[in-house]
Coordinates of C-alpha atoms and ligand atoms in Angstrom, one line a residue:
M683 CA 0.0 0.0 0.0
A684 CA 1.3 3.5 -0.9
S685 CA 2.3 5.5 2.1
L686 CA -0.1 8.3 3.1
K687 CA 1.7 11.7 3.1
V688 CA 0.9 13.7 6.2
G689 CA 1.3 17.4 7.1
I690 CA 1.3 18.5 10.7
L691 CA 0.3 21.9 12.0
I692 CA 1.7 23.0 15.4
S693 CA 2.0 26.1 17.5
G694 CA 4.1 25.0 20.5
R695 CA 5.6 22.0 22.3
G696 CA 4.9 19.5 19.6
S697 CA 4.7 16.3 21.7
N698 CA 1.8 14.9 19.7
M699 CA 3.7 15.8 16.5
R700 CA 6.6 13.8 17.8
A701 CA 4.4 10.8 18.6
L702 CA 3.2 10.9 15.0
I703 CA 6.7 11.3 13.6
E704 CA 7.9 8.4 15.8
A705 CA 5.1 6.2 14.7
C706 CA 5.7 6.9 11.1
A707 CA 9.4 6.0 11.5
A708 CA 8.5 2.3 11.9
A709 CA 9.1 0.4 8.7
D710 CA 5.6 -1.1 8.5
F711 CA 3.7 2.2 9.3
P712 CA 1.5 3.2 6.4
A713 CA 2.1 7.0 6.6
E714 CA 5.0 9.4 6.4
V715 CA 5.3 13.0 7.7
V716 CA 6.2 15.2 4.8
L717 CA 5.9 18.6 6.4
V718 CA 5.5 20.3 9.7
I719 CA 4.2 23.9 9.7
S720 CA 4.3 26.1 12.7
N721 CA 2.6 29.5 12.9
R722 CA 5.2 30.5 15.5
A723 CA 8.9 30.7 15.0
D724 CA 9.5 30.0 18.7
A725 CA 7.5 26.7 18.8
A726 CA 9.6 24.1 20.6
G727 CA 8.3 21.4 18.2
L728 CA 10.3 22.9 15.3
A729 CA 13.5 21.6 16.9
L730 CA 12.0 18.2 17.4
A731 CA 10.9 18.0 13.7
E732 CA 14.4 19.1 12.6
A733 CA 16.1 16.5 14.9
A734 CA 13.9 13.8 13.3
G735 CA 14.8 15.0 9.9
V736 CA 11.3 16.1 8.9
P737 CA 11.0 19.3 6.8
S738 CA 9.5 22.2 8.6
R739 CA 8.3 25.7 7.8
V740 CA 7.2 28.7 9.8
I741 CA 4.2 30.4 8.3
D742 CA 3.5 33.3 10.7
H743 CA -0.1 34.3 10.8
R744 CA 1.0 37.9 11.6
D745 CA 2.5 38.2 8.1
Y746 CA -1.0 37.9 6.5
D747 CA -3.8 40.4 6.3
D748 CA -6.5 37.9 7.2
R749 CA -7.3 34.4 8.2
E750 CA -8.1 33.3 4.6
S751 CA -4.8 34.4 3.1
F752 CA -2.9 32.7 6.0
D753 CA -4.8 29.5 5.5
T754 CA -4.2 29.7 1.7
A755 CA -0.5 29.9 2.3
M756 CA -0.7 26.8 4.5
T757 CA -2.7 25.0 1.9
E758 CA -0.1 25.9 -0.8
A759 CA 2.8 24.6 1.4
L760 CA 0.9 21.4 2.2
R761 CA 0.1 20.9 -1.5
E762 CA 3.7 21.4 -2.5
A763 CA 4.7 18.8 0.0
G764 CA 2.1 16.4 -1.4
A765 CA 0.2 16.1 1.8
G766 CA -3.0 14.0 1.6
L767 CA -3.9 14.4 5.2
V768 CA -3.4 17.2 7.7
C769 CA -3.0 16.7 11.4
L770 CA -3.5 19.5 13.9
A771 CA -1.3 19.0 16.9
G772 CA -1.6 21.8 19.4
F773 CA -2.2 24.3 16.6
M774 CA -3.7 27.4 18.3
R775 CA -5.4 29.2 15.4
L776 CA -9.0 28.9 14.3
L777 CA -9.2 27.7 10.7
S778 CA -11.3 29.4 8.0
G779 CA -14.4 27.7 6.6
E780 CA -12.6 27.6 3.2
F781 CA -9.6 25.7 4.7
C782 CA -11.9 23.2 6.4
Q783 CA -13.8 22.7 3.2
H784 CA -10.7 22.3 1.1
W785 CA -9.3 19.6 3.4
R786 CA -12.7 18.2 4.4
D787 CA -12.4 14.6 5.6
R788 CA -8.6 14.9 5.2
L789 CA -8.1 17.1 8.3
I790 CA -7.9 15.8 11.9
N791 CA -7.3 17.1 15.4
I792 CA -6.6 15.9 18.9
H793 CA -8.4 17.4 21.8
P794 CA -7.8 16.6 25.5
S795 CA -11.4 15.6 26.5
L796 CA -14.0 13.1 25.6
L797 CA -15.8 15.2 23.0
P798 CA -18.4 16.5 22.7
A799 CA -17.9 17.3 26.4
F800 CA -15.4 20.1 27.3
K801 CA -14.8 21.7 24.0
G802 CA -12.5 24.7 23.9
L803 CA -9.7 25.8 26.2
H804 CA -8.7 25.1 29.9
V805 CA -10.3 21.7 29.6
Q806 CA -8.5 20.1 32.5
E807 CA -9.5 22.9 35.0
R808 CA -13.1 22.7 33.8
M809 CA -13.1 18.9 34.2
L810 CA -11.8 19.3 37.8
E811 CA -14.4 22.0 38.6
A812 CA -17.2 19.8 37.1
G813 CA -16.1 16.9 39.3
V814 CA -16.2 14.3 36.4
R815 CA -14.6 11.0 37.4
I816 CA -13.5 10.1 33.9
G817 CA -12.0 12.3 31.3
G818 CA -9.9 11.5 28.3
C819 CA -9.0 12.5 24.8
T820 CA -10.4 12.4 21.3
V821 CA -9.0 12.3 17.7
H822 CA -11.6 13.6 15.3
F823 CA -12.1 14.9 11.8
I824 CA -12.5 18.7 11.7
R825 CA -15.6 20.7 10.9
P826 CA -15.7 24.5 10.8
E827 CA -17.2 24.8 14.3
M828 CA -14.4 24.4 16.9
D829 CA -13.8 20.9 18.4
T830 CA -16.6 19.3 16.4
G831 CA -16.5 16.6 13.7
P832 CA -16.7 12.8 13.3
I833 CA -14.9 11.0 16.2
I834 CA -12.2 8.5 15.2
V835 CA -10.6 7.3 18.4
Q836 CA -11.1 8.1 22.1
A837 CA -9.2 7.1 25.3
A838 CA -10.7 7.3 28.8
V839 CA -8.6 8.6 31.7
P840 CA -9.8 8.4 35.3
L841 CA -9.5 11.6 37.5
A842 CA -7.8 11.3 40.9
A843 CA -9.0 13.2 44.1
D844 CA -5.6 15.0 44.3
D845 CA -5.3 15.8 40.6
T846 CA -4.2 19.3 39.6
A847 CA -4.8 20.6 36.1
D848 CA -1.2 19.8 35.3
S849 CA -1.2 16.2 36.7
L850 CA -4.4 15.5 34.8
A851 CA -3.1 17.0 31.6
A852 CA 0.0 14.8 31.9
R853 CA -2.0 11.7 32.3
I854 CA -4.3 12.6 29.4
L855 CA -1.3 13.5 27.2
E856 CA 0.2 9.9 27.6
Q857 CA -3.0 8.6 26.1
E858 CA -3.0 11.3 23.4
H859 CA 0.4 9.9 22.3
R860 CA -1.2 6.5 21.9
I861 CA -4.5 7.4 20.1
Y862 CA -3.1 9.9 17.6
P863 CA -0.8 7.4 15.9
L864 CA -3.6 4.8 16.2
A865 CA -6.1 7.1 14.4
L866 CA -3.5 7.9 11.7
R867 CA -2.8 4.2 11.2
L868 CA -6.5 3.4 10.8
I869 CA -6.9 6.2 8.3
A870 CA -3.8 5.3 6.3
E871 CA -4.9 1.7 6.1
G872 CA -8.1 2.9 4.5
R873 CA -10.3 1.5 7.3
V874 CA -12.0 4.7 8.4
R875 CA -15.2 5.7 6.7
I876 CA -17.5 8.7 7.5
V877 CA -21.1 7.7 7.3
G878 CA -23.5 10.6 8.0
E879 CA -21.3 12.4 10.6
R880 CA -20.2 9.2 12.3
V881 CA -17.0 7.2 11.8
L882 CA -17.2 3.5 11.0
I883 CA -13.9 1.5 11.3
D884 CA -13.7 -1.7 9.4
G885 CA -12.5 -4.9 11.2
L886 CA -12.6 -3.7 14.8
A887 CA -13.8 -5.6 17.8
L888 CA -15.2 -3.9 21.0
P889 CA -12.4 -3.6 23.6
A890 CA -12.8 -6.0 26.5
E891 CA -11.9 -3.5 29.2
R892 CA -14.5 -1.4 31.1
L893 CA -13.3 1.6 33.1
L894 CA -15.0 2.3 36.4
N895 CA -13.9 5.2 38.7
P896 CA -14.0 4.5 41.5
P897 CA -13.3 0.8 40.8
P898 CA -15.8 -1.7 42.1
V899 CA -15.5 -2.4 45.9
Ligands
GRF1341 C1 -2.6 18.7 23.5 O1 -3.1 18.5 24.8 C2 -3.7 18.6 22.5 O2 -4.7 17.7 22.8 C3 -4.2 20.0 22.4 O3 -3.0 20.8 22.6 C4 -2.0 20.1 23.3 C5 -0.8 20.1 22.4 O4 0.3 19.5 23.0 N1 -4.9 20.2 21.2 P1 1.6 19.2 22.2 O5 2.0 20.5 21.5 O6 1.2 18.2 21.2 O7 2.6 18.7 23.1

Protein backbone atom coordinates (compact mmCIF):
# COMPACT_ATOMS: atom_id res chain seq x y z
CA MET A 1 0.00 0.00 0.00
CA ALA A 2 1.33 3.49 -0.86
CA SER A 3 2.31 5.55 2.14
CA LEU A 4 -0.10 8.34 3.12
CA LYS A 5 1.68 11.70 3.09
CA VAL A 6 0.93 13.72 6.20
CA GLY A 7 1.33 17.40 7.07
CA ILE A 8 1.28 18.46 10.73
CA LEU A 9 0.33 21.93 12.03
CA ILE A 10 1.73 23.01 15.38
CA SER A 11 2.02 26.13 17.51
CA GLY A 12 4.08 24.96 20.49
CA ARG A 13 5.56 22.02 22.33
CA GLY A 14 4.88 19.45 19.63
CA SER A 15 4.69 16.29 21.72
CA ASN A 16 1.80 14.91 19.66
CA MET A 17 3.69 15.81 16.50
CA ARG A 18 6.64 13.85 17.84
CA ALA A 19 4.39 10.84 18.60
CA LEU A 20 3.17 10.91 14.99
CA ILE A 21 6.68 11.27 13.58
CA GLU A 22 7.94 8.41 15.76
CA ALA A 23 5.07 6.15 14.72
CA CYS A 24 5.72 6.93 11.05
CA ALA A 25 9.38 6.00 11.47
CA ALA A 26 8.47 2.31 11.93
CA ALA A 27 9.13 0.40 8.72
CA ASP A 28 5.62 -1.06 8.47
CA PHE A 29 3.72 2.17 9.29
CA PRO A 30 1.49 3.18 6.36
CA ALA A 31 2.08 6.96 6.61
CA GLU A 32 4.96 9.43 6.44
CA VAL A 33 5.27 13.00 7.70
CA VAL A 34 6.24 15.21 4.76
CA LEU A 35 5.94 18.64 6.37
CA VAL A 36 5.54 20.33 9.75
CA ILE A 37 4.16 23.87 9.71
CA SER A 38 4.30 26.14 12.74
CA ASN A 39 2.62 29.53 12.91
CA ARG A 40 5.18 30.52 15.54
CA ALA A 41 8.93 30.70 15.00
CA ASP A 42 9.52 29.96 18.69
CA ALA A 43 7.54 26.69 18.77
CA ALA A 44 9.63 24.07 20.58
CA GLY A 45 8.25 21.42 18.23
CA LEU A 46 10.27 22.85 15.33
CA ALA A 47 13.53 21.62 16.86
CA LEU A 48 11.99 18.18 17.41
CA ALA A 49 10.95 18.01 13.75
CA GLU A 50 14.41 19.06 12.65
CA ALA A 51 16.05 16.50 14.93
CA ALA A 52 13.85 13.84 13.35
CA GLY A 53 14.84 14.97 9.85
CA VAL A 54 11.32 16.11 8.93
CA PRO A 55 11.02 19.26 6.76
CA SER A 56 9.46 22.16 8.63
CA ARG A 57 8.32 25.68 7.79
CA VAL A 58 7.25 28.69 9.79
CA ILE A 59 4.18 30.38 8.34
CA ASP A 60 3.52 33.25 10.72
CA HIS A 61 -0.14 34.32 10.77
CA ARG A 62 0.97 37.87 11.61
CA ASP A 63 2.48 38.17 8.11
CA TYR A 64 -0.98 37.88 6.54
CA ASP A 65 -3.81 40.39 6.29
CA ASP A 66 -6.55 37.94 7.19
CA ARG A 67 -7.27 34.37 8.18
CA GLU A 68 -8.12 33.31 4.62
CA SER A 69 -4.77 34.39 3.13
CA PHE A 70 -2.86 32.74 6.02
CA ASP A 71 -4.80 29.53 5.49
CA THR A 72 -4.20 29.70 1.73
CA ALA A 73 -0.46 29.93 2.34
CA MET A 74 -0.65 26.81 4.50
CA THR A 75 -2.68 24.97 1.86
CA GLU A 76 -0.09 25.90 -0.77
CA ALA A 77 2.79 24.61 1.36
CA LEU A 78 0.91 21.41 2.17
CA ARG A 79 0.08 20.87 -1.51
CA GLU A 80 3.70 21.42 -2.54
CA ALA A 81 4.74 18.80 0.00
CA GLY A 82 2.15 16.42 -1.43
CA ALA A 83 0.18 16.07 1.81
CA GLY A 84 -2.95 13.96 1.58
CA LEU A 85 -3.88 14.36 5.23
CA VAL A 86 -3.40 17.25 7.67
CA CYS A 87 -3.04 16.65 11.41
CA LEU A 88 -3.47 19.48 13.90
CA ALA A 89 -1.25 18.95 16.92
CA GLY A 90 -1.59 21.81 19.37
CA PHE A 91 -2.24 24.30 16.56
CA MET A 92 -3.69 27.36 18.27
CA ARG A 93 -5.38 29.21 15.39
CA LEU A 94 -8.97 28.92 14.27
CA LEU A 95 -9.23 27.71 10.67
CA SER A 96 -11.32 29.40 7.97
CA GLY A 97 -14.38 27.66 6.57
CA GLU A 98 -12.58 27.60 3.24
CA PHE A 99 -9.59 25.68 4.67
CA CYS A 100 -11.93 23.22 6.42
CA GLN A 101 -13.83 22.71 3.17
CA HIS A 102 -10.69 22.28 1.08
CA TRP A 103 -9.34 19.61 3.44
CA ARG A 104 -12.72 18.17 4.43
CA ASP A 105 -12.36 14.55 5.63
CA ARG A 106 -8.57 14.91 5.24
CA LEU A 107 -8.11 17.14 8.30
CA ILE A 108 -7.93 15.78 11.86
CA ASN A 109 -7.31 17.12 15.36
CA ILE A 110 -6.58 15.87 18.85
CA HIS A 111 -8.39 17.35 21.84
CA PRO A 112 -7.81 16.57 25.55
CA SER A 113 -11.39 15.63 26.47
CA LEU A 114 -14.02 13.08 25.62
CA LEU A 115 -15.80 15.18 23.00
CA PRO A 116 -18.45 16.49 22.69
CA ALA A 117 -17.86 17.27 26.39
CA PHE A 118 -15.44 20.06 27.28
CA LYS A 119 -14.78 21.74 23.96
CA GLY A 120 -12.48 24.74 23.91
CA LEU A 121 -9.66 25.79 26.21
CA HIS A 122 -8.69 25.11 29.86
CA VAL A 123 -10.27 21.71 29.58
CA GLN A 124 -8.51 20.10 32.54
CA GLU A 125 -9.45 22.90 34.97
CA ARG A 126 -13.06 22.67 33.81
CA MET A 127 -13.13 18.89 34.24
CA LEU A 128 -11.83 19.26 37.81
CA GLU A 129 -14.42 21.96 38.57
CA ALA A 130 -17.21 19.84 37.14
CA GLY A 131 -16.12 16.88 39.26
CA VAL A 132 -16.19 14.34 36.45
CA ARG A 133 -14.57 11.04 37.38
CA ILE A 134 -13.55 10.08 33.87
CA GLY A 135 -11.97 12.35 31.30
CA GLY A 136 -9.93 11.48 28.26
CA CYS A 137 -8.96 12.55 24.79
CA THR A 138 -10.36 12.42 21.27
CA VAL A 139 -9.04 12.33 17.71
CA HIS A 140 -11.65 13.65 15.28
CA PHE A 141 -12.15 14.93 11.77
CA ILE A 142 -12.49 18.70 11.70
CA ARG A 143 -15.61 20.66 10.86
CA PRO A 144 -15.67 24.48 10.85
CA GLU A 145 -17.17 24.77 14.33
CA MET A 146 -14.41 24.38 16.93
CA ASP A 147 -13.83 20.89 18.38
CA THR A 148 -16.60 19.27 16.37
CA GLY A 149 -16.52 16.58 13.71
CA PRO A 150 -16.70 12.81 13.31
CA ILE A 151 -14.89 11.02 16.15
CA ILE A 152 -12.21 8.50 15.17
CA VAL A 153 -10.60 7.33 18.45
CA GLN A 154 -11.10 8.14 22.13
CA ALA A 155 -9.24 7.11 25.29
CA ALA A 156 -10.72 7.33 28.79
CA VAL A 157 -8.62 8.58 31.71
CA PRO A 158 -9.80 8.43 35.35
CA LEU A 159 -9.45 11.55 37.51
CA ALA A 160 -7.80 11.32 40.94
CA ALA A 161 -8.95 13.19 44.05
CA ASP A 162 -5.63 15.01 44.30
CA ASP A 163 -5.32 15.82 40.61
CA THR A 164 -4.24 19.27 39.56
CA ALA A 165 -4.82 20.57 36.05
CA ASP A 166 -1.16 19.75 35.33
CA SER A 167 -1.20 16.20 36.69
CA LEU A 168 -4.41 15.47 34.82
CA ALA A 169 -3.07 17.02 31.61
CA ALA A 170 0.04 14.84 31.87
CA ARG A 171 -1.99 11.66 32.30
CA ILE A 172 -4.27 12.56 29.39
CA LEU A 173 -1.26 13.46 27.24
CA GLU A 174 0.16 9.95 27.63
CA GLN A 175 -3.03 8.62 26.07
CA GLU A 176 -3.00 11.30 23.36
CA HIS A 177 0.36 9.95 22.28
CA ARG A 178 -1.22 6.51 21.90
CA ILE A 179 -4.46 7.41 20.15
CA TYR A 180 -3.12 9.92 17.61
CA PRO A 181 -0.81 7.37 15.92
CA LEU A 182 -3.61 4.79 16.17
CA ALA A 183 -6.07 7.09 14.38
CA LEU A 184 -3.46 7.89 11.74
CA ARG A 185 -2.77 4.20 11.16
CA LEU A 186 -6.47 3.40 10.78
CA ILE A 187 -6.95 6.22 8.26
CA ALA A 188 -3.78 5.35 6.33
CA GLU A 189 -4.88 1.73 6.13
CA GLY A 190 -8.12 2.90 4.53
CA ARG A 191 -10.25 1.47 7.33
CA VAL A 192 -12.00 4.68 8.36
CA ARG A 193 -15.25 5.68 6.68
CA ILE A 194 -17.47 8.65 7.48
CA VAL A 195 -21.11 7.74 7.26
CA GLY A 196 -23.45 10.60 8.05
CA GLU A 197 -21.33 12.37 10.65
CA ARG A 198 -20.17 9.17 12.33
CA VAL A 199 -16.98 7.22 11.75
CA LEU A 200 -17.15 3.53 10.96
CA ILE A 201 -13.95 1.52 11.30
CA ASP A 202 -13.66 -1.72 9.40
CA GLY A 203 -12.53 -4.87 11.16
CA LEU A 204 -12.56 -3.71 14.78
CA ALA A 205 -13.83 -5.59 17.83
CA LEU A 206 -15.19 -3.86 20.95
CA PRO A 207 -12.38 -3.58 23.57
CA ALA A 208 -12.79 -5.99 26.48
CA GLU A 209 -11.92 -3.47 29.22
CA ARG A 210 -14.50 -1.43 31.14
CA LEU A 211 -13.28 1.57 33.14
CA LEU A 212 -15.04 2.34 36.43
CA ASN A 213 -13.94 5.20 38.66
CA PRO A 214 -14.01 4.47 41.54
CA PRO A 215 -13.25 0.83 40.84
CA PRO A 216 -15.77 -1.74 42.11
CA VAL A 217 -15.45 -2.43 45.87
C1 LIG B 1 -2.57 18.69 23.51
O1 LIG B 1 -3.11 18.55 24.80
C2 LIG B 1 -3.65 18.59 22.47
O2 LIG B 1 -4.68 17.71 22.82
C3 LIG B 1 -4.19 20.00 22.40
O3 LIG B 1 -3.05 20.81 22.57
C4 LIG B 1 -2.04 20.10 23.27
C5 LIG B 1 -0.83 20.10 22.41
O4 LIG B 1 0.29 19.53 23.03
N1 LIG B 1 -4.90 20.21 21.17
P1 LIG B 1 1.59 19.19 22.16
O5 LIG B 1 2.02 20.48 21.49
O6 LIG B 1 1.21 18.15 21.16
O7 LIG B 1 2.59 18.70 23.14
